[in-house]
Short mmCIF file of C-alpha atoms in Angstrom, two decimals:
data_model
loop_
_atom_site.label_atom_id
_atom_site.label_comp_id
_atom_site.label_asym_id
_atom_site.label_seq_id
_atom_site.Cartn_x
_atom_site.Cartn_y
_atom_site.Cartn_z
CA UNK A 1 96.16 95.10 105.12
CA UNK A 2 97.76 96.33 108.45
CA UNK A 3 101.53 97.21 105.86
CA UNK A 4 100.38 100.64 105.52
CA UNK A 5 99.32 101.67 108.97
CA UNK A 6 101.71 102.98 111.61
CA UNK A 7 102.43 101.13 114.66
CA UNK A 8 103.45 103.89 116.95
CA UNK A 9 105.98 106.72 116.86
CA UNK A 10 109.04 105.84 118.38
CA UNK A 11 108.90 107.88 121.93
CA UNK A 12 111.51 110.40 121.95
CA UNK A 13 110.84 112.14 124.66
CA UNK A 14 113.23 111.35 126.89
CA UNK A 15 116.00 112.21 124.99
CA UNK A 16 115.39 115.80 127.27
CA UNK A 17 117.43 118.43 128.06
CA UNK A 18 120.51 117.27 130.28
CA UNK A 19 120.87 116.42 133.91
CA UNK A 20 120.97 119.31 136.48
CA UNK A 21 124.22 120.83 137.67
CA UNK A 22 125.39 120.97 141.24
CA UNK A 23 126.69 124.17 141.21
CA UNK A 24 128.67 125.96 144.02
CA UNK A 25 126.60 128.06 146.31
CA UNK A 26 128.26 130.85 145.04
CA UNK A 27 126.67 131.29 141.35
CA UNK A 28 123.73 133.53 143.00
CA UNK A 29 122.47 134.92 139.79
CA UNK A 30 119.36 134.94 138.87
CA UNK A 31 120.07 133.32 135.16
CA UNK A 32 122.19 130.48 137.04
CA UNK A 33 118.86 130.42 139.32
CA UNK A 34 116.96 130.19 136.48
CA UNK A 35 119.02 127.08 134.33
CA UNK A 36 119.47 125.54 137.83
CA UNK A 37 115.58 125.22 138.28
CA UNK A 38 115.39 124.90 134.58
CA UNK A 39 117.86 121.84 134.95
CA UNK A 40 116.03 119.99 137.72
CA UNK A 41 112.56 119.89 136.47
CA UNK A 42 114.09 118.26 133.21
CA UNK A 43 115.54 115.88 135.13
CA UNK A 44 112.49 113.48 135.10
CA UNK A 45 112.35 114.25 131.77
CA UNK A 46 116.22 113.30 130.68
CA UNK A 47 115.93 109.40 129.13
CA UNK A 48 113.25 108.68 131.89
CA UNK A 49 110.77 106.49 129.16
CA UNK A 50 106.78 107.79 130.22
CA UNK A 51 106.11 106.33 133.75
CA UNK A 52 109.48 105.03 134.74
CA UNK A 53 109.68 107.40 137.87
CA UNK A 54 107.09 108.29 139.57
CA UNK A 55 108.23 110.80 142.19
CA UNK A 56 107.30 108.65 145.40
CA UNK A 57 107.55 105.24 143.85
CA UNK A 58 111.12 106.22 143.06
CA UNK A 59 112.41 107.39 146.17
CA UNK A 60 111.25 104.15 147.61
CA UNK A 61 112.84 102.13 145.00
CA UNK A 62 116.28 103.32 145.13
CA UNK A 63 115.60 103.72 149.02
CA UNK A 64 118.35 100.80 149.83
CA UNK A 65 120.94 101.97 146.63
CA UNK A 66 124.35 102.26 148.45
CA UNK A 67 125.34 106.22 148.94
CA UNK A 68 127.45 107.36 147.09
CA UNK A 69 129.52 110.67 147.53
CA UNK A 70 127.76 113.93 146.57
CA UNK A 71 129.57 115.31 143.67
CA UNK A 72 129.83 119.07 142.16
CA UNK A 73 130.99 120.90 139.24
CA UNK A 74 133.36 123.26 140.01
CA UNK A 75 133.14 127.53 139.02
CA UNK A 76 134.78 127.18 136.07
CA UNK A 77 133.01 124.23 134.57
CA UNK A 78 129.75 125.60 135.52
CA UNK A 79 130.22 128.85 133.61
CA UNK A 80 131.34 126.57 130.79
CA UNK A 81 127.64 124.31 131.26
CA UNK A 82 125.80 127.29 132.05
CA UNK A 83 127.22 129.51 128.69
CA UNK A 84 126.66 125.88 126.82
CA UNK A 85 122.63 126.16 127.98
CA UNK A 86 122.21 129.40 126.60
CA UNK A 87 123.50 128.87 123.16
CA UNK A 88 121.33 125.34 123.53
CA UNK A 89 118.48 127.63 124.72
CA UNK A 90 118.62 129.57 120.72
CA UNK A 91 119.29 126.03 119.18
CA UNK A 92 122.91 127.39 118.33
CA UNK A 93 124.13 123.74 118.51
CA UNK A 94 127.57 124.22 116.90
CA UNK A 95 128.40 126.77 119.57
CA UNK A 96 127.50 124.47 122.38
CA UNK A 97 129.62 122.12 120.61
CA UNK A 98 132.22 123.76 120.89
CA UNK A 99 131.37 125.04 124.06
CA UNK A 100 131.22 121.82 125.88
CA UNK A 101 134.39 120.13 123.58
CA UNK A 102 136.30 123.23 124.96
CA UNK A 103 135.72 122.07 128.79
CA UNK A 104 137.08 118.95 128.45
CA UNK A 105 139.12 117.67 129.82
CA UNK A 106 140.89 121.05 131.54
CA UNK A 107 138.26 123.40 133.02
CA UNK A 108 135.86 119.96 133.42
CA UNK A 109 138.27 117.75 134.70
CA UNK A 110 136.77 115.27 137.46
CA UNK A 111 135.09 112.27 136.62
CA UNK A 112 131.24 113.79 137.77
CA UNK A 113 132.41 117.15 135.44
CA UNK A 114 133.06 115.30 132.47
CA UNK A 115 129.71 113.24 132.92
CA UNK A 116 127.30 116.01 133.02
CA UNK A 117 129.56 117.43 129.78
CA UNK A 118 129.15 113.90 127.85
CA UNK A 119 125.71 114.41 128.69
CA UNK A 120 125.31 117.50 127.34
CA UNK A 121 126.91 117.00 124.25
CA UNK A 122 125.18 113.13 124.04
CA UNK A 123 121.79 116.18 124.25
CA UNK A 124 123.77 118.69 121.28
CA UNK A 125 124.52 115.50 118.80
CA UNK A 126 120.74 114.72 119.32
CA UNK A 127 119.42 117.89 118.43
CA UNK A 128 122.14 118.14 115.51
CA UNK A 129 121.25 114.94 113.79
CA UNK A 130 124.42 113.89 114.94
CA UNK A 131 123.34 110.37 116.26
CA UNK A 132 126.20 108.21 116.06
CA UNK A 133 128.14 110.86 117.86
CA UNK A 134 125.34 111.04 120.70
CA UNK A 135 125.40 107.17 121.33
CA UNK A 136 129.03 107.83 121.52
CA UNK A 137 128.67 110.83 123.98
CA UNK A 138 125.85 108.81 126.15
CA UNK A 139 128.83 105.72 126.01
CA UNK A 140 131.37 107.44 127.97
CA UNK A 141 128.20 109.13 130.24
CA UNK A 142 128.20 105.32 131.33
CA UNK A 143 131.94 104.78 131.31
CA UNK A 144 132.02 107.65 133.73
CA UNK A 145 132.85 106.25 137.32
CA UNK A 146 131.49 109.15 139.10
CA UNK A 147 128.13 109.21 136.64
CA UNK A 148 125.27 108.55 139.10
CA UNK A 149 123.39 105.42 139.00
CA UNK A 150 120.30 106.68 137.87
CA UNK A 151 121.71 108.58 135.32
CA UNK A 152 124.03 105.88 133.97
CA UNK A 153 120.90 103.35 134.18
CA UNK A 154 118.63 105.74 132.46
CA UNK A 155 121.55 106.12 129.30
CA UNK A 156 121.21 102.65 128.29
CA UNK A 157 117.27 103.57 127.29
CA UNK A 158 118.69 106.47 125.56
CA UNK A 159 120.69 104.50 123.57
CA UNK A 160 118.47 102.48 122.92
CA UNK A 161 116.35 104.90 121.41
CA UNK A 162 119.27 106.33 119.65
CA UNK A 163 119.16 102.59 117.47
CA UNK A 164 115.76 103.04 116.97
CA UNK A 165 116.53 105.96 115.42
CA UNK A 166 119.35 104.34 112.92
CA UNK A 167 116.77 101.38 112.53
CA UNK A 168 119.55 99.57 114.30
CA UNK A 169 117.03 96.46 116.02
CA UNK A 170 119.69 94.51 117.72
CA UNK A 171 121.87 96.87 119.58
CA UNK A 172 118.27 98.74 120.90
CA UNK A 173 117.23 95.03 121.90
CA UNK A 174 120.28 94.99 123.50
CA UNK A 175 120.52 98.19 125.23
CA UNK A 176 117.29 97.98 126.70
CA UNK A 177 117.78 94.55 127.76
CA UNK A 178 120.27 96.38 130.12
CA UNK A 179 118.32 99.14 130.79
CA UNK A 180 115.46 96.77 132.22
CA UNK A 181 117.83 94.38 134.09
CA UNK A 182 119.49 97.57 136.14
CA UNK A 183 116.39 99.77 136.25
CA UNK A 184 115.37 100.18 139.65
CA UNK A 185 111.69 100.64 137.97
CA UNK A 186 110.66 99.69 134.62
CA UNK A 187 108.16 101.13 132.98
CA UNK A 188 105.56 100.19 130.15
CA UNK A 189 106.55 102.10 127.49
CA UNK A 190 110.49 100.68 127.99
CA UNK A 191 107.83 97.26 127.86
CA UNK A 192 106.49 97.78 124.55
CA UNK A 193 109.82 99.45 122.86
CA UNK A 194 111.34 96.19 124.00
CA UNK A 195 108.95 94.30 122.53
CA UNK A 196 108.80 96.65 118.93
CA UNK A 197 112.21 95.95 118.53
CA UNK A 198 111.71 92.34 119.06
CA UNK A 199 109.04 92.53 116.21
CA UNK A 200 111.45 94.07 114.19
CA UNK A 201 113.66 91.37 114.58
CA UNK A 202 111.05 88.66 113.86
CA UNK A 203 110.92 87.83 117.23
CA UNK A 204 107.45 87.43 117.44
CA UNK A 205 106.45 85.58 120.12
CA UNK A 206 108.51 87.03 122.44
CA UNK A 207 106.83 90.33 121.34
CA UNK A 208 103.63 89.68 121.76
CA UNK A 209 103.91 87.91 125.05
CA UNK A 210 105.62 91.11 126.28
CA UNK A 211 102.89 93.21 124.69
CA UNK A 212 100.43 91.22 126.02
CA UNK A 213 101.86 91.18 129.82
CA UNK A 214 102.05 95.19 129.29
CA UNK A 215 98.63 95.92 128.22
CA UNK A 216 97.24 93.08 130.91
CA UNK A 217 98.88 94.90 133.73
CA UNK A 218 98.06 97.96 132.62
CA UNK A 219 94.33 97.63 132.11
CA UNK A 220 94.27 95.40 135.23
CA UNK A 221 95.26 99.28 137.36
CA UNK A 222 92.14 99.91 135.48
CA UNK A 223 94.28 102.39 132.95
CA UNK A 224 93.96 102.65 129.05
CA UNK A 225 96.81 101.29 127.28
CA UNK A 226 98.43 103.89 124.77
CA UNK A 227 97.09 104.03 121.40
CA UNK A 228 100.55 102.45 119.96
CA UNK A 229 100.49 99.62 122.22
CA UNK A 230 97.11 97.89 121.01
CA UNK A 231 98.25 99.13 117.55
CA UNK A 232 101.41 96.88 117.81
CA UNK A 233 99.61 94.09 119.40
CA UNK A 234 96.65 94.33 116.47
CA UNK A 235 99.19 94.18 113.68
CA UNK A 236 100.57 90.31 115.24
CA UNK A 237 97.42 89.16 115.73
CA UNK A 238 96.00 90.14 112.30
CA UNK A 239 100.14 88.65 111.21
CA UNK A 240 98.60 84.89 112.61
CA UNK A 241 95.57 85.68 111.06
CA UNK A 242 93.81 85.54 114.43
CA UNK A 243 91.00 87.37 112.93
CA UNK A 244 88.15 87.39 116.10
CA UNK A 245 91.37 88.95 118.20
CA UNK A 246 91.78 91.65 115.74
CA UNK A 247 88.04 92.25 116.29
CA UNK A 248 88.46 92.65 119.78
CA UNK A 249 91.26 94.95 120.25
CA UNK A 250 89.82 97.27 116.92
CA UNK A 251 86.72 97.78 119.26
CA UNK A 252 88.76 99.09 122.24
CA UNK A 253 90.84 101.83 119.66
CA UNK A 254 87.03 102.59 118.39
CA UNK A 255 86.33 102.93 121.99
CA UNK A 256 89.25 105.01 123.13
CA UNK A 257 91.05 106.77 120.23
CA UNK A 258 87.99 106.97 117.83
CA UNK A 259 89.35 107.24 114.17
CA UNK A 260 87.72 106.47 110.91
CA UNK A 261 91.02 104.42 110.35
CA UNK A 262 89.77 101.82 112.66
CA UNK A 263 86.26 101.33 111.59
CA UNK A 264 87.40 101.14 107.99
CA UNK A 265 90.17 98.31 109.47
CA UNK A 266 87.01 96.76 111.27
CA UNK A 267 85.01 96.09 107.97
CA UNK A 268 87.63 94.51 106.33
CA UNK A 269 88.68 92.28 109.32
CA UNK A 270 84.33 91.44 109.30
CA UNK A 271 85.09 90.52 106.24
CA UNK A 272 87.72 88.14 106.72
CA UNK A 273 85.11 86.34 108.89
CA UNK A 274 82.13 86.43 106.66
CA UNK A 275 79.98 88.44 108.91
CA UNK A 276 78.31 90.44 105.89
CA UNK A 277 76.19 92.36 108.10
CA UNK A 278 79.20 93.44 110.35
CA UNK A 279 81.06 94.77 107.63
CA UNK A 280 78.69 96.57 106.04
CA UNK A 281 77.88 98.17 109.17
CA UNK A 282 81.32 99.37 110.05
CA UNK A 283 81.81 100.30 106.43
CA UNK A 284 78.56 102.50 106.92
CA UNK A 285 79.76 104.11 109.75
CA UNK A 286 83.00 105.17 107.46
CA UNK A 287 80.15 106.38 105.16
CA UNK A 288 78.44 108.27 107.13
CA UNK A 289 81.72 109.93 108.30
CA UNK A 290 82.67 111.18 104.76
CA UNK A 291 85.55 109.21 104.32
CA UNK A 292 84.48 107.08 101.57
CA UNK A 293 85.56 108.95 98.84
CA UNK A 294 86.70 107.05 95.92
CA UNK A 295 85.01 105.19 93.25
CA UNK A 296 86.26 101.41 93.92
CA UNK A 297 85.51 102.21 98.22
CA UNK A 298 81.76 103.41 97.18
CA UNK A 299 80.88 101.15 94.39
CA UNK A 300 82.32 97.82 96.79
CA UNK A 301 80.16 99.92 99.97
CA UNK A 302 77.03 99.21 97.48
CA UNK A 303 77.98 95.82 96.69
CA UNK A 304 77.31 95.05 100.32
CA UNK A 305 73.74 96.53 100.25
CA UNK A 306 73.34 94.20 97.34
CA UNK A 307 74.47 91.27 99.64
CA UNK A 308 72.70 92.24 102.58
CA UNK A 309 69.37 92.59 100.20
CA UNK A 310 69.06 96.62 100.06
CA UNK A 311 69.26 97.16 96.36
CA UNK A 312 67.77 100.61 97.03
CA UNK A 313 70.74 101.89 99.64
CA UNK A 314 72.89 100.47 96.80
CA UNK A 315 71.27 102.23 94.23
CA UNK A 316 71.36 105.39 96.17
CA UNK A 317 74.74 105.52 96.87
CA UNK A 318 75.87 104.93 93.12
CA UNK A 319 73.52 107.34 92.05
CA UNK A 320 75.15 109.85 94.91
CA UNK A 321 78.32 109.35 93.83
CA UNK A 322 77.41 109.76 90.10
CA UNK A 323 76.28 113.17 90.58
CA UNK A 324 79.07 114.28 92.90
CA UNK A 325 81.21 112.87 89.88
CA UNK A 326 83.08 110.59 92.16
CA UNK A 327 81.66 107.63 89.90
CA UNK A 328 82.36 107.76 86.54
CA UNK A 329 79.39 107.45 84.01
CA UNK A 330 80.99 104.10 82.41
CA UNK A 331 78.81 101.13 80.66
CA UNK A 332 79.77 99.27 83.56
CA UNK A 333 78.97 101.62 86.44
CA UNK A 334 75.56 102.03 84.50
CA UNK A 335 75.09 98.65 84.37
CA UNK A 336 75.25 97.80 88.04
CA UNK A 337 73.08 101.22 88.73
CA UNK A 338 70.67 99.96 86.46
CA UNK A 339 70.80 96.49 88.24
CA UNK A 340 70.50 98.05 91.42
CA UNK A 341 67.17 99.93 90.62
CA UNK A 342 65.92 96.74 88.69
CA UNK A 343 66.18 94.46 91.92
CA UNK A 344 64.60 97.42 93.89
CA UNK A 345 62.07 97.15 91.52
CA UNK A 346 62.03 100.73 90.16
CA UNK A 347 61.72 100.21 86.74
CA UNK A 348 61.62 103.40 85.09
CA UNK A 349 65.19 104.51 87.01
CA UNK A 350 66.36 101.02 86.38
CA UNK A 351 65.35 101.60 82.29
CA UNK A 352 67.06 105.12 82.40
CA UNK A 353 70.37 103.81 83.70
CA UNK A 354 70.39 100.44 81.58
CA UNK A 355 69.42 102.28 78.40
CA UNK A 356 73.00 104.61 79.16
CA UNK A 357 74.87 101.48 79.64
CA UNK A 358 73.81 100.21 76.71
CA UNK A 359 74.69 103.22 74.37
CA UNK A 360 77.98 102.60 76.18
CA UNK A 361 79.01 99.15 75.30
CA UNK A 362 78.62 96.85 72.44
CA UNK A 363 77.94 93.71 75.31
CA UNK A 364 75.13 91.30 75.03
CA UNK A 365 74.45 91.03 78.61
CA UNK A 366 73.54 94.66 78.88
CA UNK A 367 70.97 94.64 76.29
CA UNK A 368 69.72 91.38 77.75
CA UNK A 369 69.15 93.19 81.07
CA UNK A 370 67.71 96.01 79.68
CA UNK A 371 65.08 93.65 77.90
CA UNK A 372 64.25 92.13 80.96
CA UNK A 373 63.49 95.84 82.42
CA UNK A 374 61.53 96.67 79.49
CA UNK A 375 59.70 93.40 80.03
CA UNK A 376 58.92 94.34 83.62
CA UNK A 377 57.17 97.86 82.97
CA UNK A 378 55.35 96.07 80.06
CA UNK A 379 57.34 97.85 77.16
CA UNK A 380 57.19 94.73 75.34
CA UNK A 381 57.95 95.90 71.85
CA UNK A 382 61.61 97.45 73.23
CA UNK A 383 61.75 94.53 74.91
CA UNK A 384 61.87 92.51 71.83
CA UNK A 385 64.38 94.83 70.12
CA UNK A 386 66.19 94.61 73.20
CA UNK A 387 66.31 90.80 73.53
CA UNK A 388 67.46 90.23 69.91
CA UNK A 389 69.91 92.93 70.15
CA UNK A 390 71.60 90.93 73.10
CA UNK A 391 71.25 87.35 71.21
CA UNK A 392 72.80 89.27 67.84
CA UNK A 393 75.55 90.95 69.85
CA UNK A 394 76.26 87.44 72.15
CA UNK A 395 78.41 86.76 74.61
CA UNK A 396 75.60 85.67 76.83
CA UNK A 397 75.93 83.72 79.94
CA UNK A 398 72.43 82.19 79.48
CA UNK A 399 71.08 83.02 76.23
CA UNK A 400 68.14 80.88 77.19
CA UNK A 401 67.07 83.21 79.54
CA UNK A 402 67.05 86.37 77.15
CA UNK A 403 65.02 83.71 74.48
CA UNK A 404 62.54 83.53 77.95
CA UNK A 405 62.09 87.60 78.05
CA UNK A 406 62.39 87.58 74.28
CA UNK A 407 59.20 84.57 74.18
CA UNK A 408 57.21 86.28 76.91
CA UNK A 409 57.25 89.88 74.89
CA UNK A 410 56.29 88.62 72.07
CA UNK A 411 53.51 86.49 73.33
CA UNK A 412 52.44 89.81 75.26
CA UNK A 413 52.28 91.27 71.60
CA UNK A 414 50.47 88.30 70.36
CA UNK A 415 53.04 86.82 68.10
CA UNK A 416 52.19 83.55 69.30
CA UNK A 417 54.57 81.93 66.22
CA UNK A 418 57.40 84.05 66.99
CA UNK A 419 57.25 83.35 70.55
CA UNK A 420 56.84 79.66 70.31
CA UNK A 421 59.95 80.05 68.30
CA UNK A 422 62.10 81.64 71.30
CA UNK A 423 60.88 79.56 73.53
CA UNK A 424 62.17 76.41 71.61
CA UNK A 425 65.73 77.86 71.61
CA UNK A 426 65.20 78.38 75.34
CA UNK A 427 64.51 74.72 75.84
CA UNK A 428 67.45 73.75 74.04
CA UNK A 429 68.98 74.51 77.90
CA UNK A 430 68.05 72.13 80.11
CA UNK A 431 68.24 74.70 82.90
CA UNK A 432 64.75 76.88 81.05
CA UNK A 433 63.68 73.40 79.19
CA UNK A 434 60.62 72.82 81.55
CA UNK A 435 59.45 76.29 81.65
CA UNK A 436 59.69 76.71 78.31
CA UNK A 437 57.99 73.86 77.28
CA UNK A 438 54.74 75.12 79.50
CA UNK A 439 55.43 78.24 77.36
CA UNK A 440 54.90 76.56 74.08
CA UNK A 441 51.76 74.96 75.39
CA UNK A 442 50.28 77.78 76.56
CA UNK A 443 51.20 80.28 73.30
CA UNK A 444 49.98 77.13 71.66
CA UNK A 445 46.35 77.23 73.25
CA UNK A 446 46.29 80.52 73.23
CA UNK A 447 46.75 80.92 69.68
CA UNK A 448 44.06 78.55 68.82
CA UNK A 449 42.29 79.71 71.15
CA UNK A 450 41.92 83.22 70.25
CA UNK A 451 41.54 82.03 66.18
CA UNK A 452 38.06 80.15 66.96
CA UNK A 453 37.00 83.72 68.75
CA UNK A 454 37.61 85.52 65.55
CA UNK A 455 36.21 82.60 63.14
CA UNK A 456 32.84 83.45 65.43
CA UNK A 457 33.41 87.06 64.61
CA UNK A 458 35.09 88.35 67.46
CA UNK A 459 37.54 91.73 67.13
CA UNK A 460 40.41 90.78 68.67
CA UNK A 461 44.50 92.26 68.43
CA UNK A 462 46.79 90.40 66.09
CA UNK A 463 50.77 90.03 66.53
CA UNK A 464 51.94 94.23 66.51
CA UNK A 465 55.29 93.14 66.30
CA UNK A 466 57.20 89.90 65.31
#
C-alpha cells in the first residue's frame, strides 16, 4: 500500500555555497565585503545536515579540538575565488569551472588555497549535474592537509549525499558512518539519512532502531519529528505488518502535517484490523474533503455504509456520484443503488433504480430483486412478471427465494393454485422448505375458505392474474 508514497526528499541543503575565504586585509572593496559576508553566513549552511551546529552548542563542542594554524588565501587566489563567485552568482557554471581549474595549482598553490578551490568546484560540479566529479572535488577537500577539521568532517556528509544522489546505498552508508564517528555533533537528520540508506540496503532493523532512537529523543526535547522521519518509520512498521503501530504514528502526521494522504492511509490500515467503523470514518473524513473522486473509491466508501448498517448514506452517495457522472449508469451500479434504497426501505427509489438495472442486463438476480421491491410496495402483478422473468432468465443463487416473492404475489392476487404451485418449488430447498410449507397451508385454507363465502353468496375478488 505504502509502494507509492514518498518517504522523504533526500535533504540537499547542505550541499551550500562554499566555505568563506580568509582574505588579506587588503581587498577593502565593497563587492569583496559583500562575498566575504556573503561567504560566512553560508558557512553553517555548507554540508552542515539541519541541526548539526547550533551556534553555541558548537563552540563548546570543538572547545578542546587542538589549534591549528590560521590559514589565508593569498591576493591572487582570492581574485581568482572572488571572480569564480560572481560567475557562480549568474549560474555561469562553466566559467567558474574554468575559473577555479585555472587557479590550480599556480596562483592557488598552498595546501588551505587549493582546499577552499576543491570546494568550490566540489559546489560548481553540484550545480552542473556533474556529480561524480563533485564527490571527486569534495575527495581531495578531505585529502587536503591544511582543510580544517570542520570542514573536512562536514565533506564526508556531503558525500554522502552525493551517493544518495547516484542511488549509490553503500558508499552513503559508508560515508556517513564516518561523518558520525568524527562529527564533533551529530545531528538527526544525519540520524535518519543513516538509517534511509540502511533501508535501502535491507538493513532493516538497524534502520528502524536508529529511526526509532531519533524520533524518541527528539520528541522527548518535546520537538516534532520531521514529516519524513515518521514517514520512513510508518513504511517498516506497515513492512512487518505491525498494523496498530501504523495506527499510531498515521495519527501524529494527521496531527502535525494534516494531509488527506494520511487519512485515506488510515482507512485502509482500519481495515487491515477489522475496525469497520474506524475505516469508514477516516474514509469519510477523505469524503468530506473532496478527494474521493473516482468510481471504485466512492462505490467501496458506500459499501462501508452498507456494513456499518446506513443503506441510506450509501444510497446517497451512489446516487451523488451518478449525477455528477463520476458513476457510470451500468446494470451493476444500478443494481447496488437499487439495493441500497431497498434496504433503506424506500421503495419507489429502490423500484426506479432496479427497473434501470434490469433494462440493462439479461441476469436473473436483478429481476429477482426487482420482484422482491415490487412485492414490498404491493405491486404484486409486476411482481409476478418480475419473479418469472428471473426464474426464466436463471442463474439464481436461491431460486427458492424468488418462488417465495413469486408465491406471496400471487396469493396477494388470489391465485391461490398458482401460488401453492411456487411455493412447492420453494420447498424443494430445504433452506425455504418450512416456510413454504406454512404457505401451502395457509393458500390452502384460504382458498377454501373464501369458496364457502361465495357458495353463501358472498362477492368476493377472484385470481387477477395467474
Amino acid at each position: 500500500m505504502f509502494n507509492n508514497l514518498i518517504v522523504g526528499k533526500l535533504n540537499l541543503s547542505s550541499i551550500e555555497e562554499p566555505n568563506a575565504l580568509c582574505f588579506r586585509r587588503d581587498i577593502t572593496s565593497k563587492r569583496a565585503s559583500f562575498f566575504v559576508f556573503l561567504a560566512l553566513a553560508l558557512v553553517f549552511l555548507l554540508f552542515v545536515p539541519n541541526e548539526a551546529y547550533a551556534e553555541k552548542k558548537s563552540d563548546k563542542k570543538y572547545a578542546n579540538v587542538k589549534t591549528q594554524k590560521r590559514h589565508s588565501v593569498g591576493r591572487k587566489c582570492g581574485k581568482k575565488l572572488e571572480k569564480s563567485q560572481d560567475e557562480m552568482e549568474v549560474e555561469q557554471w562553466i566559467k567558474a569551472e574554468s575559473t577555479l581549474k585555472g587557479a590550480l595549482p599556480k596562483v592557488c598553490g598552498s595546501s588551505y588555497e587549493k582546499s577552499q578551490v576543491w570546494n568550490y568546484l566540489a559546489y560548481v560540479f553540484y550545480s552542473n549535474g556533474k556529480i561524480s566529479q563533485a564527490i571527486d572535488a569534495y575527495k581531495k577537500v578531505i585529502s587536503e592537509p591544511a582543510t580544517d577539521e570542520r570542514t573536512r568532517v562536514n565533506s564526508y556528509y556531503s558525500i554522502a549525499q552525493l551517493f544518495f544522489v547516484k542511488e549509490n546505498y553503500s558508499k552513503a552508508a559508508q560515508f556517513l558512518e564516518k561523518w558520525m564517528k568524527e562529527s564533533t555533533v551529530v545531528g538527526a537528520d544525519g540520524k535518519i539519512l543513516l538509517a534511509q540508506a540502511y533501508y535501502q540496503l535491507n538493513r532493516k532493523k538497524e534502520a528502524l532502531n536508529l529511526v526509532n532512537r531519533t524520533i524518541k529523543n527528539w520528541e522527548i526535547k518535546g520537538k516534532v519529528p520531521k514529516e519524513n522521519w515518521w514517514s520512513l518509520q510508518r513504511v517498516m512498521y506497515y513492512e512487518k505488518n505491525n498494523y496498530a503501530e501504523v495506527v499510531v504514528i498515521l495519527k501524529k502526521l494527521i496531527k502535525h502535517y494534516s494531509r488527506v494522504t494520511y487519512w485515506k492511509q488510515l482507512g485502509s490500515i482500519y481495515g487491515e484490523l477489522n475496525q469497520d467503523l474506524n475505516q469508514l470514518i477516516s474514509t469519510e473524513v477523505v469524503y468530506l474533503l473532496g478527494d474521493i473522486k473516482k468510481e471504485k473509491e466512492l462505490l467501496g466508501f458506500a459499501s462501508l455504509f452498507i456494513a456499518a448498517d446506513a443503506p441510506y448514506l450509501a444510497a446517497r452517495v451512489v446516487d451523488k456520484g451518478i449525477s455528477q457522472g463520476v458513476i457510470e449508469v451500468t446494470a451493476k451500479n444500478m443494481e447496488f443503488l437499487g439495493y441500497s434504497w431497498e434496504l433503506a426501505q424506500n421503495g419507489k427509489k429502490a423500484r426506479v433504480s432496479l427497473e434501470k438495472a434490469a433494462k440493462l442486463s439479461d441476469q436473473g438476480k436483478i429481476w429477482a430483486r426487482l420482484a422482491n421491491v415490487y412485492l414490498d410496495i404491493g405491486a404484486d402483478a409486476q411482481a409476478v412478471q418480475a419473479a418469472r422473468m428471473a426464474i426464466k432468465k436463471g442463474g439464481l443463487r436461491r431460486s427458492d427465494v424468488t418462488n417465495m416473492v413469486l408465491g406471496n404475489a400471487q396469493l396477494n392476487l388470489h391465485c391461490y393454485g398458482s401460488a401453492i404451485k411456487a411455493f412447492r418449488k420453494a420447498a424443494k430447498d430445504k433452506r425455504s422448505r418450512k416456510s413454504a410449507n406454512q404457505w401451502i397451508q395457509y393458500a390452502d385454507k384460504e382458498n377454501g375458505r373464501r369458496s364457502k363465502l361465495r357458495q353463501v353468496g358472498a362477492s368476493l375478488a377472484g385470481c387477477v392474474h395467474a
